[in-house]
């Protein structure tokens, strides 16, 4: 369900993914004095990926807070602030640095409400620029969303479009529980039409981005775009793909996936993270234990990242994650019964 | 009393009313008795987890919380029963939590290591050493941004002072001048590891200099010393002058937890500390200064004992959580 | 393949799981002067779970090193030491505290060899006491092995028996790459026959612990024992279970699983970690994309942990992870076509 | 020269031979030219990642490594090209790595942020701020346990000093008296955040007191000052007396990385620092003290330029890695 489907184009503006995120933060900062931004170099520098941009000029250093380089403490301060009345949006400069803050994210943010018998909530948003493709090598290119999706108490979203980048972020800020947002760095510059002003996209709802009959491609983040491109190619050779943008990976919108699989009888999961133990495993298993299983006419295919750290060399880097060509050839093989 | 005499008077007498001081004594007894009863419940197989008792540290907990207003907040640790009582918790709900009951502070979900009392400003014990330190700083950030005037007091142990979270949190609290008071309860050991083997500085309080904040080490078993030091830090925090680090020197009489064989310290050491019971010391002080009589003191103690017994009875009679509610409160229920 | 299968009982001794681990460390410390143990309270205290026991008496404080409470630094020091000639075995007091050290485990230990073009290796062993059942609540009861199994460069093992606890640990110490060992706390006291002296159990090899024809149960760690108990119950009602002890979850011994599924045509994954995004997802997906898929006669079932933090109350705690009864009833339902 | 005269002589002249000093100058030029060529390659689209240039910090890198023996080890940072050259790396293999080639130090897998040179004792740059600090301490632990006599020098930036890893690592290095020298290169900013906004103490070196180790802040652009300070720390470490913290005050001329718009500092500030070029300063010092002539200095510089050009040619001509080798070295290949 697209929340802005009903809106005329007059209310829409073209903006990039990062502009859409900034717009959402701007609106939230404007509307709600409890909202603060925290992160490294998000102030005058505008953020490592220029996502916060000039917000510090508009809202000041007290609401757009540069932190020292202290991810564990910074994340923990955000948790404490969320627990006591603020609505912090904490930016990790790269999602890889979440490895330093897992304690606060997983042991504290995710569990405090439950451990305290529901007496409190932790309305915290964290943003994780993720993924490869920037030539930044193994410590700056990971896709670690599966870790957080394994943790009850968190919600995890992966917007693929500028519109969802805005709508899901605004939904996350309104959400009383901690919401983790994975943003693929290569998406920051893509453009799209986005509704002006305040709106939310629902957390936990997937969207069929292209209808088809032969095979269901369930994709996340940048892989939605690659899957759509692959679907166009595949159409040329007579293969009709249904492409689902999962959007949220905790909680997963199973019904949308199940219905699609019942229709197409084939399932391919496309994601950038390391294939093993990634989102594809969960989607596959979720279908394999559901009634949709009986509708399957082919093995469930996972197209995920290679089983190696992301290398620096750009050819190797590209070869480490699924590309449009890979999707085309593997899906064709599947549909043609070669897998 | 002349001005001069008043100045020489012990800090607590100048600052607190007799009723407040009696209440402090009452709380110390409650802590001691809570812990003793908890230990006893464990021995009798009523508890299935572990526990970290704060017997011997009662004065540190109560004295540290004394300068706080009711609306001020604390964060606590795995050894948190005392802090919870000091901040005014209801003993019944504490026992109920300890027994895993639905009437407990955390409805039986958290247990000993996670008791919190949000209404009274206790943001919770924490199972992660130093896990509460950044959370306290975050609460202080809320106070500053939302202008609530609250001060946050952050308890942690000597062992916690070597966690990265300690460093990062004190640094940011200082950079942003946040209203937080760090109270490091140095009971000489982090589990089995003595401070000498974990921390190369003489006093943990010396580390305050690395954050350009005031640091002071005081005898945490001396009610006047600890209240005075914390009071100064609270005043400072409340005035917007930023954080302080207070090292409260104390000692735990019991093992780290129930699996401790006490191999890392001597019986003599334990005995010396037990012979300097901080509760006795505080009671004597109060009697000496005629805040109360020995009889009144005994009455306070026996009332505390009664309170404990009633609380245990309440907790025992309380219902267990329903297994069908297991998924409740993982997320906030929202109107659809 | 059981490496001590050929050995007579004279060479065997009964020992507990924790004694077996201690025995392995004792042998390694004795045989190789590069081996050191690091961790919190592993010296005179003997370890939070008394696994290191009295080793400090035998080898001294220089080789059985108590660390301050500093998991990130401690893990990083172990990484640096492994890189430069030592063979550290680092004990986390509870696996939950690995959340503090993910940076060093994932960005450094796992990737250094690859990032440096193979010029170095990191022969590091880490031990993670994991799992629930001790009444220690949400921050001391997690099963986070799936996170590490998602990371190329690491190997991840989960011994279920005293013999494997010893054999896999000795294999891990010999291994040139970082090996992560998850030990379920409730297993420490179980007893079993263990070969005396030095031997290794192969990393990456699963073992069929019970043969059967109706359904394959793939289990890890403590769930191997629960699955074996369930299999006995199920036999009484005419259901024949094959129980596979996976032992290593990175890399996974797919062939053993595939062959079994081809034989039984039904698959159930049993594990304690949170079901979603856990090991069961990977096993299920691995089978669903393999030729074994065609042999499946029923949906693939996952029996994993509930979608909540582990609660303190013991009834809720038990209800949060699969118990023998749950396995019996779900497997029966599956075999009887009710799923 | 009398004993007295020798004592007044600048440290570097008393300790190093003219050849060593000329080599130090050569290395500084190599670093400057490596960085300039790297920047140029980036501008011309030959590089697809980012890079962190150390122009302006050459003296700090070379001076810090000067007191080390060839077998001693270093850990480095994202801004690590200079450290790598200082420890004796082959420029050709550095460029090859930078260009992602199979002949590079990391066979094209690591790139700028992960260049290492194990043979020369450079354990590697690190993409994680402070990520190399515990690793350095671990290497020092190996040195102590394996009795290799090696000293480990650990480079990190001012920004890194607020990471928990800094605190934990310095603490343990001190507790265990490990042979490690911590060199904090304070170039005034962690990305855009000035030290004043991130670190409340006057000198980062003051934080040494929190670990009971010596701490000293020196002008890292003054060859004598930095070599003397590091030398003292190395001697101390080698003698088994434990770690030291040295703050090397310096400045980066370029932006943090290629995406930096330099909004957080003024042009004037940059210009002032650029007018105090540390390489010019070192060269003048050497000429003044007749270690070499101005002509000899120019020859060293032009030879360095030639070395750079040859290295770039080598790197450009080198083959890319094979995509089929993508999985190599994730694990160690073992004989079956
Ligand atoms: C991050 C983390 N590491 C280790 C532990 C295990 N542990 C629990 S309490 C404790 C000792 C803490 O010492 P200290 O901070 O001095 O507090 P005390 O127990 O003395 O009150 C340890 C090591 C933990 N809970 N969390
Ligand atoms: C853990 C971590 N946090 C953030 C970053 C992003 N980052 C890279 S370099 C840098 C600034 C480091 O400052 P400093 O330590 O002073 O080194 P300098 O760049 O000045 O040499 C930052 C924030 C990172 N790489 N790792
Ligand atoms: Mg202690
Ligand atoms: Mg800097």
PDB file of N, CA, C and O in Angstrom, chain B residues 104-137:
ATOM      1  N   UNK B 104       5.459  -7.709  40.420  1.00  0.00           N
ATOM      2  CA  UNK B 104       6.795  -7.124  40.596  1.00  0.00           C
ATOM      3  C   UNK B 104       6.969  -5.874  39.759  1.00  0.00           C
ATOM      4  O   UNK B 104       6.177  -5.586  38.860  1.00  0.00           O
ATOM      5  N   UNK B 105       8.031  -5.157  40.064  1.00  0.00           N
ATOM      6  CA  UNK B 105       8.293  -3.909  39.344  1.00  0.00           C
ATOM      7  C   UNK B 105       8.359  -4.117  37.833  1.00  0.00           C
ATOM      8  O   UNK B 105       7.992  -3.237  37.066  1.00  0.00           O
ATOM      9  N   UNK B 106       8.856  -5.253  37.417  1.00  0.00           N
ATOM     10  CA  UNK B 106       8.981  -5.536  35.979  1.00  0.00           C
ATOM     11  C   UNK B 106       8.051  -6.665  35.572  1.00  0.00           C
ATOM     12  O   UNK B 106       8.292  -7.345  34.576  1.00  0.00           O
ATOM     13  N   UNK B 107       7.045  -6.891  36.388  1.00  0.00           N
ATOM     14  CA  UNK B 107       6.065  -7.951  36.125  1.00  0.00           C
ATOM     15  C   UNK B 107       6.730  -9.321  35.961  1.00  0.00           C
ATOM     16  O   UNK B 107       6.283 -10.153  35.169  1.00  0.00           O
ATOM     17  N   UNK B 108       7.833  -9.486  36.661  1.00  0.00           N
ATOM     18  CA  UNK B 108       8.513 -10.781  36.642  1.00  0.00           C
ATOM     19  C   UNK B 108       9.389 -11.004  35.440  1.00  0.00           C
ATOM     20  O   UNK B 108      10.012 -12.053  35.313  1.00  0.00           O
ATOM     21  N   UNK B 109       9.435 -10.043  34.536  1.00  0.00           N
ATOM     22  CA  UNK B 109      10.235 -10.216  33.318  1.00  0.00           C
ATOM     23  C   UNK B 109      11.703  -9.884  33.536  1.00  0.00           C
ATOM     24  O   UNK B 109      12.562 -10.350  32.806  1.00  0.00           O
ATOM     25  N   UNK B 110      11.980  -8.995  34.466  1.00  0.00           N
ATOM     26  CA  UNK B 110      13.354  -8.518  34.599  1.00  0.00           C
ATOM     27  C   UNK B 110      14.163  -9.221  35.681  1.00  0.00           C
ATOM     28  O   UNK B 110      15.312  -9.578  35.485  1.00  0.00           O
ATOM     29  N   UNK B 111      13.527  -9.398  36.850  1.00  0.00           N
ATOM     30  CA  UNK B 111      14.246 -10.033  37.947  1.00  0.00           C
ATOM     31  C   UNK B 111      15.251  -9.109  38.600  1.00  0.00           C
ATOM     32  O   UNK B 111      15.347  -7.921  38.275  1.00  0.00           O
ATOM     33  N   UNK B 112      15.999  -9.716  39.511  1.00  0.00           N
ATOM     34  CA  UNK B 112      16.949  -8.969  40.349  1.00  0.00           C
ATOM     35  C   UNK B 112      17.804  -7.986  39.561  1.00  0.00           C
ATOM     36  O   UNK B 112      18.021  -6.855  39.983  1.00  0.00           O
ATOM     37  N   UNK B 113      18.287  -8.398  38.403  1.00  0.00           N
ATOM     38  CA  UNK B 113      19.258  -7.574  37.689  1.00  0.00           C
ATOM     39  C   UNK B 113      18.637  -6.429  36.898  1.00  0.00           C
ATOM     40  O   UNK B 113      19.365  -5.656  36.274  1.00  0.00           O
ATOM     41  N   UNK B 114      17.306  -6.360  36.876  1.00  0.00           N
ATOM     42  CA  UNK B 114      16.685  -5.316  36.059  1.00  0.00           C
ATOM     43  C   UNK B 114      15.624  -4.508  36.780  1.00  0.00           C
ATOM     44  O   UNK B 114      14.837  -3.815  36.149  1.00  0.00           O
ATOM     45  N   UNK B 115      15.621  -4.617  38.103  1.00  0.00           N
ATOM     46  CA  UNK B 115      14.587  -3.882  38.843  1.00  0.00           C
ATOM     47  C   UNK B 115      14.703  -2.383  38.564  1.00  0.00           C
ATOM     48  O   UNK B 115      15.789  -1.821  38.594  1.00  0.00           O
ATOM     49  N   UNK B 116      13.578  -1.804  38.256  1.00  0.00           N
ATOM     50  CA  UNK B 116      13.513  -0.370  37.996  1.00  0.00           C
ATOM     51  C   UNK B 116      12.276   0.158  38.713  1.00  0.00           C
ATOM     52  O   UNK B 116      11.397  -0.611  39.091  1.00  0.00           O
ATOM     53  N   UNK B 117      12.239   1.446  38.894  1.00  0.00           N
ATOM     54  CA  UNK B 117      11.102   2.050  39.577  1.00  0.00           C
ATOM     55  C   UNK B 117      10.964   3.440  38.967  1.00  0.00           C
ATOM     56  O   UNK B 117      11.458   4.430  39.511  1.00  0.00           O
ATOM     57  N   UNK B 118      10.345   3.438  37.815  1.00  0.00           N
ATOM     58  CA  UNK B 118      10.310   4.656  36.995  1.00  0.00           C
ATOM     59  C   UNK B 118       9.639   5.803  37.744  1.00  0.00           C
ATOM     60  O   UNK B 118      10.121   6.932  37.711  1.00  0.00           O
ATOM     61  N   UNK B 119       8.575   5.484  38.453  1.00  0.00           N
ATOM     62  CA  UNK B 119       7.842   6.539  39.159  1.00  0.00           C
ATOM     63  C   UNK B 119       8.733   7.263  40.164  1.00  0.00           C
ATOM     64  O   UNK B 119       8.644   8.470  40.355  1.00  0.00           O
ATOM     65  N   UNK B 120       9.615   6.517  40.789  1.00  0.00           N
ATOM     66  CA  UNK B 120      10.496   7.107  41.794  1.00  0.00           C
ATOM     67  C   UNK B 120      11.821   7.592  41.193  1.00  0.00           C
ATOM     68  O   UNK B 120      12.726   8.006  41.912  1.00  0.00           O
ATOM     69  N   UNK B 121      11.943   7.458  39.876  1.00  0.00           N
ATOM     70  CA  UNK B 121      13.153   7.973  39.236  1.00  0.00           C
ATOM     71  C   UNK B 121      14.295   6.975  39.133  1.00  0.00           C
ATOM     72  O   UNK B 121      15.403   7.346  38.748  1.00  0.00           O
ATOM     73  N   UNK B 122      14.050   5.714  39.448  1.00  0.00           N
ATOM     74  CA  UNK B 122      15.098   4.705  39.235  1.00  0.00           C
ATOM     75  C   UNK B 122      14.918   4.118  37.840  1.00  0.00           C
ATOM     76  O   UNK B 122      13.999   3.345  37.581  1.00  0.00           O
ATOM     77  N   UNK B 123      15.811   4.492  36.945  1.00  0.00           N
ATOM     78  CA  UNK B 123      15.686   4.063  35.547  1.00  0.00           C
ATOM     79  C   UNK B 123      16.120   2.624  35.339  1.00  0.00           C
ATOM     80  O   UNK B 123      16.042   2.106  34.235  1.00  0.00           O
ATOM     81  N   UNK B 124      16.581   1.996  36.394  1.00  0.00           N
ATOM     82  CA  UNK B 124      16.818   0.570  36.279  1.00  0.00           C
ATOM     83  C   UNK B 124      18.213   0.121  36.590  1.00  0.00           C
ATOM     84  O   UNK B 124      19.195   0.803  36.332  1.00  0.00           O
ATOM     85  N   UNK B 125      18.241  -1.092  37.158  1.00  0.00           N
ATOM     86  CA  UNK B 125      19.500  -1.806  37.300  1.00  0.00           C
ATOM     87  C   UNK B 125      19.909  -2.241  35.903  1.00  0.00           C
ATOM     88  O   UNK B 125      19.146  -2.084  34.950  1.00  0.00           O
ATOM     89  N   UNK B 126      21.106  -2.779  35.787  1.00  0.00           N
ATOM     90  CA  UNK B 126      21.564  -3.155  34.449  1.00  0.00           C
ATOM     91  C   UNK B 126      22.455  -4.376  34.550  1.00  0.00           C
ATOM     92  O   UNK B 126      23.340  -4.436  35.402  1.00  0.00           O
ATOM     93  N   UNK B 127      22.234  -5.338  33.686  1.00  0.00           N
ATOM     94  CA  UNK B 127      23.023  -6.558  33.721  1.00  0.00           C
ATOM     95  C   UNK B 127      24.367  -6.417  33.042  1.00  0.00           C
ATOM     96  O   UNK B 127      25.218  -7.290  33.143  1.00  0.00           O
ATOM     97  N   UNK B 128      24.540  -5.323  32.337  1.00  0.00           N
ATOM     98  CA  UNK B 128      25.791  -5.105  31.615  1.00  0.00           C
ATOM     99  C   UNK B 128      26.647  -4.138  32.414  1.00  0.00           C
ATOM    100  O   UNK B 128      26.211  -3.015  32.695  1.00  0.00           O
ATOM    101  N   UNK B 129      27.824  -4.571  32.776  1.00  0.00           N
ATOM    102  CA  UNK B 129      28.723  -3.700  33.522  1.00  0.00           C
ATOM    103  C   UNK B 129      28.975  -2.431  32.696  1.00  0.00           C
ATOM    104  O   UNK B 129      29.356  -2.517  31.526  1.00  0.00           O
ATOM    105  N   UNK B 130      28.724  -1.289  33.283  1.00  0.00           N
ATOM    106  CA  UNK B 130      28.854   0.032  32.637  1.00  0.00           C
ATOM    107  C   UNK B 130      27.740   0.321  31.639  1.00  0.00           C
ATOM    108  O   UNK B 130      27.711   1.407  31.055  1.00  0.00           O
ATOM    109  N   UNK B 131      26.816  -0.611  31.475  1.00  0.00           N
ATOM    110  CA  UNK B 131      25.728  -0.408  30.518  1.00  0.00           C
ATOM    111  C   UNK B 131      24.844   0.777  30.852  1.00  0.00           C
ATOM    112  O   UNK B 131      24.269   1.417  29.972  1.00  0.00           O
ATOM    113  N   UNK B 132      24.741   1.088  32.134  1.00  0.00           N
ATOM    114  CA  UNK B 132      23.880   2.189  32.545  1.00  0.00           C
ATOM    115  C   UNK B 132      24.540   3.557  32.442  1.00  0.00           C
ATOM    116  O   UNK B 132      23.858   4.577  32.556  1.00  0.00           O
ATOM    117  N   UNK B 133      25.844   3.587  32.234  1.00  0.00           N
ATOM    118  CA  UNK B 133      26.530   4.891  32.263  1.00  0.00           C
ATOM    119  C   UNK B 133      26.087   5.792  31.110  1.00  0.00           C
ATOM    120  O   UNK B 133      25.644   6.918  31.335  1.00  0.00           O
ATOM    121  N   UNK B 134      26.163   5.327  29.859  1.00  0.00           N
ATOM    122  CA  UNK B 134      25.663   6.207  28.792  1.00  0.00           C
ATOM    123  C   UNK B 134      24.174   6.509  28.929  1.00  0.00           C
ATOM    124  O   UNK B 134      23.730   7.610  28.571  1.00  0.00           O
ATOM    125  N   UNK B 135      23.425   5.574  29.452  1.00  0.00           N
ATOM    126  CA  UNK B 135      21.986   5.807  29.622  1.00  0.00           C
ATOM    127  C   UNK B 135      21.756   6.963  30.595  1.00  0.00           C
ATOM    128  O   UNK B 135      20.909   7.833  30.366  1.00  0.00           O
ATOM    129  N   UNK B 136      22.535   6.997  31.659  1.00  0.00           N
ATOM    130  CA  UNK B 136      22.432   8.106  32.607  1.00  0.00           C
ATOM    131  C   UNK B 136      22.763   9.425  31.921  1.00  0.00           C
ATOM    132  O   UNK B 136      22.083  10.441  32.135  1.00  0.00           O
ATOM    133  N   UNK B 137      23.786   9.405  31.090  1.00  0.00           N
ATOM    134  CA  UNK B 137      24.158  10.640  30.398  1.00  0.00           C
ATOM    135  C   UNK B 137      23.037  11.057  29.450  1.00  0.00           C
ATOM    136  O   UNK B 137      22.719  12.251  29.320  1.00  0.00           O
TER     137      UNK B 137
END
